[in-house]
Amino acid sequence: MAVPELLDDLTTKHPDVNTILLTGVETHVCVINSAIDFIEQKGFHVHVLVDCCSSRAEKDRFFAFDRLRMMGVYLNTVEGVLLSLVKDKNHPQFKPVQKLIRELGPDAGLTASKLSKL
């Protein structure tokens, strides 16, 4: 859940921010409730980084992604978000970001067969 202090801080100290990137454990509880708070209370655009979220049971995680999508949350990966932030090779941080994403992280449990269920 998005605590009131955080919501207040975002709106008073960073009034131009309108997009939130969410990650977390227990996607079907914590991440969903945080997304609901950011959307309903402050109208933020919420992006969930699916490869940075987990749940104890795989089915809970995938149903959570489905529910998040139905709520209007954007589902993305870390690589997708990083590349969209630098846009193209002309960005001064493109090479460092490219180096980061070339190193494969641990398997996030999002194989092609499982993603087709999303």
PDB file of C-alpha atoms in Angstrom:
ATOM      1  CA  MET A   1       0.000   0.000   0.000  1.00  0.00           C
ATOM      2  CA  ALA A   2       1.156   3.519  -0.682  1.00  0.00           C
ATOM      3  CA  VAL A   3       1.434   5.125   2.740  1.00  0.00           C
ATOM      4  CA  PRO A   4      -0.045   8.622   3.109  1.00  0.00           C
ATOM      5  CA  GLU A   5       3.374  10.146   3.882  1.00  0.00           C
ATOM      6  CA  LEU A   6       4.753   8.907   0.560  1.00  0.00           C
ATOM      7  CA  LEU A   7       1.730  10.097  -1.378  1.00  0.00           C
ATOM      8  CA  ASP A   8       1.951  13.516   0.281  1.00  0.00           C
ATOM      9  CA  ASP A   9       5.702  13.741  -0.374  1.00  0.00           C
ATOM     10  CA  LEU A  10       5.250  12.913  -4.032  1.00  0.00           C
ATOM     11  CA  THR A  11       2.552  15.511  -4.568  1.00  0.00           C
ATOM     12  CA  THR A  12       4.208  18.313  -2.575  1.00  0.00           C
ATOM     13  CA  LYS A  13       7.923  17.785  -3.286  1.00  0.00           C
ATOM     14  CA  HIS A  14       7.634  16.306  -6.785  1.00  0.00           C
ATOM     15  CA  PRO A  15       4.433  17.721  -8.291  1.00  0.00           C
ATOM     16  CA  ASP A  16       5.550  16.996 -11.871  1.00  0.00           C
ATOM     17  CA  VAL A  17       5.884  13.256 -11.232  1.00  0.00           C
ATOM     18  CA  ASN A  18       2.909  11.375 -12.631  1.00  0.00           C
ATOM     19  CA  THR A  19       4.393   7.923 -13.256  1.00  0.00           C
ATOM     20  CA  ILE A  20       5.334   5.262 -10.723  1.00  0.00           C
ATOM     21  CA  LEU A  21       7.462   2.153 -11.268  1.00  0.00           C
ATOM     22  CA  LEU A  22       6.445  -0.629  -8.873  1.00  0.00           C
ATOM     23  CA  THR A  23       8.250  -3.794  -7.852  1.00  0.00           C
ATOM     24  CA  GLY A  24       7.763  -6.055  -4.875  1.00  0.00           C
ATOM     25  CA  VAL A  25       7.055  -9.345  -3.222  1.00  0.00           C
ATOM     26  CA  GLU A  26       3.620 -10.856  -2.857  1.00  0.00           C
ATOM     27  CA  THR A  27       2.464  -9.276  -6.096  1.00  0.00           C
ATOM     28  CA  HIS A  28      -1.110 -10.407  -5.493  1.00  0.00           C
ATOM     29  CA  VAL A  29      -1.275  -8.417  -2.233  1.00  0.00           C
ATOM     30  CA  CYS A  30       1.322  -5.687  -1.780  1.00  0.00           C
ATOM     31  CA  VAL A  31       1.949  -4.654  -5.376  1.00  0.00           C
ATOM     32  CA  ILE A  32      -1.763  -4.668  -6.279  1.00  0.00           C
ATOM     33  CA  ASN A  33      -2.720  -2.637  -3.211  1.00  0.00           C
ATOM     34  CA  SER A  34       0.043  -0.116  -3.891  1.00  0.00           C
ATOM     35  CA  ALA A  35      -1.068   0.190  -7.523  1.00  0.00           C
ATOM     36  CA  ILE A  36      -4.668   0.760  -6.437  1.00  0.00           C
ATOM     37  CA  ASP A  37      -3.571   3.501  -4.022  1.00  0.00           C
ATOM     38  CA  PHE A  38      -1.414   5.298  -6.602  1.00  0.00           C
ATOM     39  CA  ILE A  39      -4.148   5.143  -9.246  1.00  0.00           C
ATOM     40  CA  GLU A  40      -7.219   5.906  -7.126  1.00  0.00           C
ATOM     41  CA  GLN A  41      -5.783   8.426  -4.676  1.00  0.00           C
ATOM     42  CA  LYS A  42      -3.464  10.420  -6.919  1.00  0.00           C
ATOM     43  CA  GLY A  43      -4.145   9.368 -10.524  1.00  0.00           C
ATOM     44  CA  PHE A  44      -0.616   8.157 -11.233  1.00  0.00           C
ATOM     45  CA  HIS A  45       0.322   6.103 -14.279  1.00  0.00           C
ATOM     46  CA  VAL A  46       1.585   2.851 -12.761  1.00  0.00           C
ATOM     47  CA  HIS A  47       4.135   0.556 -14.385  1.00  0.00           C
ATOM     48  CA  VAL A  48       4.863  -2.810 -12.762  1.00  0.00           C
ATOM     49  CA  LEU A  49       8.217  -4.392 -13.567  1.00  0.00           C
ATOM     50  CA  VAL A  50       7.145  -8.015 -13.890  1.00  0.00           C
ATOM     51  CA  ASP A  51      10.653  -9.408 -13.651  1.00  0.00           C
ATOM     52  CA  CYS A  52      11.060  -7.680 -10.274  1.00  0.00           C
ATOM     53  CA  CYS A  53       7.903  -9.057  -8.679  1.00  0.00           C
ATOM     54  CA  SER A  54       7.190 -12.339  -6.960  1.00  0.00           C
ATOM     55  CA  SER A  55       4.608 -14.305  -5.047  1.00  0.00           C
ATOM     56  CA  ARG A  56       4.977 -17.493  -3.076  1.00  0.00           C
ATOM     57  CA  ALA A  57       2.706 -19.294  -5.528  1.00  0.00           C
ATOM     58  CA  GLU A  58       3.166 -18.841  -9.263  1.00  0.00           C
ATOM     59  CA  LYS A  59      -0.600 -18.793  -9.880  1.00  0.00           C
ATOM     60  CA  ASP A  60      -0.993 -15.844  -7.498  1.00  0.00           C
ATOM     61  CA  ARG A  61       1.667 -13.922  -9.390  1.00  0.00           C
ATOM     62  CA  PHE A  62       0.107 -14.522 -12.788  1.00  0.00           C
ATOM     63  CA  PHE A  63      -3.438 -13.757 -11.648  1.00  0.00           C
ATOM     64  CA  ALA A  64      -2.072 -10.570 -10.084  1.00  0.00           C
ATOM     65  CA  PHE A  65      -0.513  -9.532 -13.401  1.00  0.00           C
ATOM     66  CA  ASP A  66      -3.823 -10.188 -15.116  1.00  0.00           C
ATOM     67  CA  ARG A  67      -5.731  -8.121 -12.557  1.00  0.00           C
ATOM     68  CA  LEU A  68      -3.165  -5.317 -12.729  1.00  0.00           C
ATOM     69  CA  ARG A  69      -3.530  -5.173 -16.497  1.00  0.00           C
ATOM     70  CA  MET A  70      -7.324  -4.970 -16.164  1.00  0.00           C
ATOM     71  CA  MET A  71      -6.847  -2.031 -13.761  1.00  0.00           C
ATOM     72  CA  GLY A  72      -4.910  -0.134 -16.439  1.00  0.00           C
ATOM     73  CA  VAL A  73      -1.430  -0.810 -15.057  1.00  0.00           C
ATOM     74  CA  TYR A  74       1.362  -1.097 -17.615  1.00  0.00           C
ATOM     75  CA  LEU A  75       3.294  -4.361 -17.342  1.00  0.00           C
ATOM     76  CA  ASN A  76       6.906  -4.087 -18.398  1.00  0.00           C
ATOM     77  CA  THR A  77      10.384  -5.457 -17.771  1.00  0.00           C
ATOM     78  CA  VAL A  78      13.432  -3.708 -16.364  1.00  0.00           C
ATOM     79  CA  GLU A  79      15.128  -3.867 -19.753  1.00  0.00           C
ATOM     80  CA  GLY A  80      12.085  -2.409 -21.488  1.00  0.00           C
ATOM     81  CA  VAL A  81      11.837   0.482 -19.045  1.00  0.00           C
ATOM     82  CA  LEU A  82      15.565   1.246 -19.104  1.00  0.00           C
ATOM     83  CA  LEU A  83      15.635   1.319 -22.895  1.00  0.00           C
ATOM     84  CA  SER A  84      12.535   3.495 -23.070  1.00  0.00           C
ATOM     85  CA  LEU A  85      14.164   5.978 -20.673  1.00  0.00           C
ATOM     86  CA  VAL A  86      17.310   6.378 -22.794  1.00  0.00           C
ATOM     87  CA  LYS A  87      15.282   6.189 -26.045  1.00  0.00           C
ATOM     88  CA  ASP A  88      18.198   5.580 -28.453  1.00  0.00           C
ATOM     89  CA  LYS A  89      21.976   5.291 -28.851  1.00  0.00           C
ATOM     90  CA  ASN A  90      22.374   9.079 -28.826  1.00  0.00           C
ATOM     91  CA  HIS A  91      21.453   9.371 -25.141  1.00  0.00           C
ATOM     92  CA  PRO A  92      24.572  10.017 -23.000  1.00  0.00           C
ATOM     93  CA  GLN A  93      23.683   7.091 -20.705  1.00  0.00           C
ATOM     94  CA  PHE A  94      22.902   4.601 -23.481  1.00  0.00           C
ATOM     95  CA  LYS A  95      26.242   2.731 -23.297  1.00  0.00           C
ATOM     96  CA  PRO A  96      26.182   2.267 -19.487  1.00  0.00           C
ATOM     97  CA  VAL A  97      22.556   1.100 -19.658  1.00  0.00           C
ATOM     98  CA  GLN A  98      23.356  -1.228 -22.537  1.00  0.00           C
ATOM     99  CA  LYS A  99      26.175  -2.734 -20.498  1.00  0.00           C
ATOM    100  CA  LEU A 100      23.775  -3.324 -17.584  1.00  0.00           C
ATOM    101  CA  ILE A 101      21.183  -5.143 -19.652  1.00  0.00           C
ATOM    102  CA  ARG A 102      23.726  -7.308 -21.475  1.00  0.00           C
ATOM    103  CA  GLU A 103      24.466  -9.082 -18.219  1.00  0.00           C
ATOM    104  CA  LEU A 104      21.675 -11.593 -17.768  1.00  0.00           C
ATOM    105  CA  GLY A 105      20.011 -11.570 -14.401  1.00  0.00           C
ATOM    106  CA  PRO A 106      18.507 -14.596 -12.680  1.00  0.00           C
ATOM    107  CA  ASP A 107      15.550 -16.328 -14.294  1.00  0.00           C
ATOM    108  CA  ALA A 108      12.395 -14.474 -13.284  1.00  0.00           C
ATOM    109  CA  GLY A 109      10.128 -17.434 -14.051  1.00  0.00           C
ATOM    110  CA  LEU A 110       8.540 -15.706 -17.027  1.00  0.00           C
ATOM    111  CA  THR A 111       9.054 -18.263 -19.813  1.00  0.00           C
ATOM    112  CA  ALA A 112       7.321 -17.900 -23.158  1.00  0.00           C
ATOM    113  CA  SER A 113       4.743 -20.563 -22.312  1.00  0.00           C
ATOM    114  CA  LYS A 114       3.871 -18.849 -19.050  1.00  0.00           C
ATOM    115  CA  LEU A 115       3.740 -15.392 -20.614  1.00  0.00           C
ATOM    116  CA  SER A 116       1.195 -16.580 -23.165  1.00  0.00           C
ATOM    117  CA  LYS A 117      -1.201 -16.965 -20.220  1.00  0.00           C
ATOM    118  CA  LEU A 118      -0.944 -13.231 -19.591  1.00  0.00           C
TER     119      LEU A 118
END
